[in-house]
Amino acid sequence: MDAVSKTSPATAKLSVGEQSWDLPVLSGTIGPDVIDIGKLYGQTGMFTYDPGFTSTASCESQITYIDGDAGVLLYRGYPIEQLAENGDFLETCYLLLYGELPTAAQKADFDYRVTRHTMVHEQMSRFFHGFRRDAHPMAVMVASVGALSAFYHDSTDISDPQQRMIASIRMIAKMPTLAAMAYKYNIGQPFVYPQNDLDYASNFLRMCFSVPCEEYKANPILSRAIDRIFILHADHEQNASTSTVRLAGSSGANPFACVAAGIACLWGPAHGGANEAALKMLGEIGSVDRIPEFIKRAKDKNDPFRLMGFGHRVYKNYDPRAKIMQRTCHEVLGELGIKDDPLLDIAVELERIALQDEYFIERKLYPNIDFYSGITLRALGFPTSMFTVLFALARAVGWIGQWKEMIEDPGQRIGRPRQLYTGAAQRDYVPIARRK
Ligand code: CMC
């Protein structure tokens, strides 16, 4: 990707004591301008300090745009609401990877290519059998996705565009198979091979919920719901796991290893693990009348408890994905005839109270996508331990798309942040006999 940002006529002025420097300002298509500090150290001998990267753009990207204040999420310029309403997940994958929506012929070809790669090397099943049955499926995913690089040697040469594309297709195609295998292994049922005449979501549901001794027919409403969940999670610009994938990839590591690193990062409860944590929290709250007690705890600075599924680093307005997820949640519960889900009652009431509470209003803490996705996935039949796995499955396309974009950027360099050192200054070694 050639840089397309424009140098703005404006410059930023940095003054330290008597000295001052002009720094270039760059403009993208939309969104805030950025101050280019790439030469700052050479010019000033100083670094910038930004723990958590709250004010730092780490790369130039053309894939996803978020306006957190306005609650906007665009994939390649298209609003998430329109993609989730009208498209399917593989169309979104094509869009994220190639930059444009596919024509009918391109879509058919892409679906065919993904479908042809759904099986995993038979030896992979032996690999699974090395795990304890009660291993967390995310642990199994980190290992098995990393292990793909041990099985697909013909798509690990990152300098070959053809291999990069095959790796991308393989990643999208094999994630559902590996995720379903992680689930089946955990519950002690036989692995189910993919069935390529099914659509992506139905195939995944079948691999998870069918058994060899019975016919399985995926419910189209539930397949559509899971497909929409995948679309909503497909990419989210430079979040923690995507930045992890980019950082790992910046050293030239192969794409499967990089995505395994992304999965490890996603696992944390402040990121992808939040839907699992949100559902556990609803269970812990237990009944609507206990909500005030938990709201009080969330506000107490001396209590580490936070309302899981609330707040977002970027969305300081309603998460646009949460709105779609809330509707999908009701569609799934309606289709399955779940009228009285106590956890849903708690969720609705918790949201109502939190949205009226000064603490949450002041801090712009709104329910995020994870708040409703946990309830939906549970209704679909997934155990909580699988929630983050489904997130990883969907995000794989974002990770690989961002990785590809980075590798194809001629200006790409190894990622190497600096630090503000506050440890001991240089001192001499003391022999052990003389230490006090
Ligand atoms: N419950 C109670 N208070 C909260 C919460 C919460 N969920 N989130 C933030 N706050 C408070 C926080 O204590 C701080 O208060 P104060 O200004 O008085 O010190 C203020 O809001 C700002 O919080 P922050 O930690 O500086 O915000 P952040 O941008 O660093 O953190 C977050 C974002 C998502 C990690 C955080 O809101 C959180 O831990 N939420 C719960 C976990 C969660 O749902 N994560 C899913 C994120 S969405 C999925 C994804 O993209 O991965």
mmCIF file of C-alpha atoms and ligand atoms in Angstrom, residues 54 233 236 239-241 266 268-275 277-278 295 297-301 305-316 319 321 359-360 362-371 391 395, ligand 1:
data_model
loop_
_atom_site.group_PDB
_atom_site.id
_atom_site.type_symbol
_atom_site.label_atom_id
_atom_site.label_comp_id
_atom_site.label_asym_id
_atom_site.label_seq_id
_atom_site.Cartn_x
_atom_site.Cartn_y
_atom_site.Cartn_z
ATOM 1 C CA THR A 54 -4.461 6.778 23.494
ATOM 2 C CA HIS A 233 -16.705 -8.585 14.735
ATOM 3 C CA HIS A 236 -12.101 -2.839 14.369
ATOM 4 C CA ASN A 239 -7.358 -2.476 18.628
ATOM 5 C CA ALA A 240 -5.081 -4.422 20.974
ATOM 6 C CA SER A 241 -5.168 -7.758 19.155
ATOM 7 C CA LEU A 266 -7.919 -11.164 22.329
ATOM 8 C CA GLY A 268 -7.986 -11.012 27.856
ATOM 9 C CA PRO A 269 -11.163 -9.876 29.680
ATOM 10 C CA ALA A 270 -10.607 -6.215 28.776
ATOM 11 C CA HIS A 271 -10.770 -7.171 25.077
ATOM 12 C CA GLY A 272 -12.402 -10.228 23.504
ATOM 13 C CA GLY A 273 -12.937 -12.003 26.806
ATOM 14 C CA ALA A 274 -15.476 -9.362 27.796
ATOM 15 C CA ASN A 275 -18.544 -11.171 26.448
ATOM 16 C CA ALA A 277 -17.039 -11.936 31.501
ATOM 17 C CA ALA A 278 -20.296 -10.015 30.881
ATOM 18 C CA ILE A 295 -23.807 -0.612 40.280
ATOM 19 C CA ARG A 297 -19.541 -1.631 43.440
ATOM 20 C CA ALA A 298 -18.761 -0.553 39.848
ATOM 21 C CA LYS A 299 -18.607 3.055 41.014
ATOM 22 C CA ASP A 300 -16.464 2.350 44.067
ATOM 23 C CA LYS A 301 -12.833 3.292 43.339
ATOM 24 C CA PHE A 305 -15.228 -4.625 40.001
ATOM 25 C CA ARG A 306 -16.292 -3.108 36.662
ATOM 26 C CA LEU A 307 -19.527 -3.565 34.779
ATOM 27 C CA MET A 308 -18.374 -5.945 32.068
ATOM 28 C CA GLY A 309 -19.809 -5.125 28.643
ATOM 29 C CA PHE A 310 -19.803 -1.414 29.478
ATOM 30 C CA GLY A 311 -17.372 1.197 28.225
ATOM 31 C CA HIS A 312 -15.031 1.269 25.287
ATOM 32 C CA ARG A 313 -11.656 2.800 24.612
ATOM 33 C CA VAL A 314 -12.861 4.382 21.382
ATOM 34 C CA TYR A 315 -16.665 4.576 21.488
ATOM 35 C CA LYS A 316 -17.527 7.389 23.810
ATOM 36 C CA ASP A 319 -21.267 1.334 20.109
ATOM 37 C CA ARG A 321 -22.448 -2.744 16.809
ATOM 38 C CA TYR A 359 -21.374 8.090 36.962
ATOM 39 C CA PHE A 360 -21.904 6.284 33.628
ATOM 40 C CA GLU A 362 -20.306 11.538 32.855
ATOM 41 C CA ARG A 363 -17.774 8.925 31.744
ATOM 42 C CA LYS A 364 -19.706 8.086 28.565
ATOM 43 C CA LEU A 365 -19.944 4.425 29.509
ATOM 44 C CA TYR A 366 -22.446 2.736 27.191
ATOM 45 C CA PRO A 367 -23.110 -0.971 26.680
ATOM 46 C CA ASN A 368 -20.672 -2.358 24.121
ATOM 47 C CA ILE A 369 -21.169 -5.230 21.659
ATOM 48 C CA ASP A 370 -20.174 -7.806 24.247
ATOM 49 C CA PHE A 371 -23.051 -6.921 26.486
ATOM 50 C CA PHE A 391 -14.905 -13.498 18.249
ATOM 51 C CA ARG A 395 -11.771 -11.252 13.622
HETATM 52 N N1 CMC B 1 -17.486 -0.108 34.831
HETATM 53 C C1 CMC B 1 -17.272 0.889 35.727
HETATM 54 N N2 CMC B 1 -16.455 1.935 35.512
HETATM 55 C C2 CMC B 1 -15.795 1.973 34.339
HETATM 56 C C3 CMC B 1 -15.961 0.971 33.361
HETATM 57 C C4 CMC B 1 -16.836 -0.099 33.633
HETATM 58 N N3 CMC B 1 -17.030 -1.072 32.758
HETATM 59 N N4 CMC B 1 -15.186 1.266 32.298
HETATM 60 C C5 CMC B 1 -14.549 2.410 32.579
HETATM 61 N N5 CMC B 1 -14.919 2.853 33.822
HETATM 62 C C6 CMC B 1 -14.503 4.101 34.470
HETATM 63 C C7 CMC B 1 -13.087 4.019 34.987
HETATM 64 O O1 CMC B 1 -13.039 3.574 36.324
HETATM 65 C C8 CMC B 1 -12.624 5.452 34.845
HETATM 66 O O2 CMC B 1 -13.206 6.186 35.898
HETATM 67 P P1 CMC B 1 -12.403 7.447 36.525
HETATM 68 O O3 CMC B 1 -12.277 8.434 35.400
HETATM 69 O O4 CMC B 1 -13.270 7.906 37.630
HETATM 70 O O5 CMC B 1 -11.074 6.910 36.979
HETATM 71 C C9 CMC B 1 -13.304 5.914 33.552
HETATM 72 O O6 CMC B 1 -14.490 5.107 33.439
HETATM 73 C C10 CMC B 1 -12.446 5.748 32.303
HETATM 74 O O7 CMC B 1 -12.013 4.396 32.259
HETATM 75 P P2 CMC B 1 -10.672 3.904 31.567
HETATM 76 O O8 CMC B 1 -10.241 2.612 32.190
HETATM 77 O O9 CMC B 1 -9.680 5.029 31.537
HETATM 78 O O10 CMC B 1 -11.156 3.655 30.081
HETATM 79 P P3 CMC B 1 -10.366 2.851 28.992
HETATM 80 O O11 CMC B 1 -10.681 3.497 27.689
HETATM 81 O O12 CMC B 1 -8.926 2.693 29.344
HETATM 82 O O13 CMC B 1 -11.003 1.387 29.096
HETATM 83 C C11 CMC B 1 -12.314 -0.525 28.695
HETATM 84 C C12 CMC B 1 -11.889 0.858 28.194
HETATM 85 C C13 CMC B 1 -13.161 -1.192 27.605
HETATM 86 C C14 CMC B 1 -11.088 -1.409 28.925
HETATM 87 C C15 CMC B 1 -13.106 -0.362 29.994
HETATM 88 O O14 CMC B 1 -14.245 0.460 29.783
HETATM 89 C C16 CMC B 1 -13.521 -1.681 30.609
HETATM 90 O O15 CMC B 1 -12.746 -2.293 31.343
HETATM 91 N N6 CMC B 1 -14.777 -2.176 30.323
HETATM 92 C C17 CMC B 1 -15.215 -3.443 30.778
HETATM 93 C C18 CMC B 1 -14.642 -4.527 29.894
HETATM 94 C C19 CMC B 1 -15.323 -4.585 28.541
HETATM 95 O O16 CMC B 1 -16.542 -4.597 28.427
HETATM 96 N N7 CMC B 1 -14.488 -4.675 27.485
HETATM 97 C C20 CMC B 1 -14.983 -4.822 26.115
HETATM 98 C C21 CMC B 1 -14.500 -3.783 25.192
HETATM 99 S S1 CMC B 1 -15.407 -3.873 23.659
HETATM 100 C C22 CMC B 1 -14.830 -5.235 22.871
HETATM 101 C C23 CMC B 1 -13.510 -5.043 22.223
HETATM 102 O O17 CMC B 1 -13.365 -4.137 21.370
HETATM 103 O O18 CMC B 1 -12.628 -5.842 22.514
#
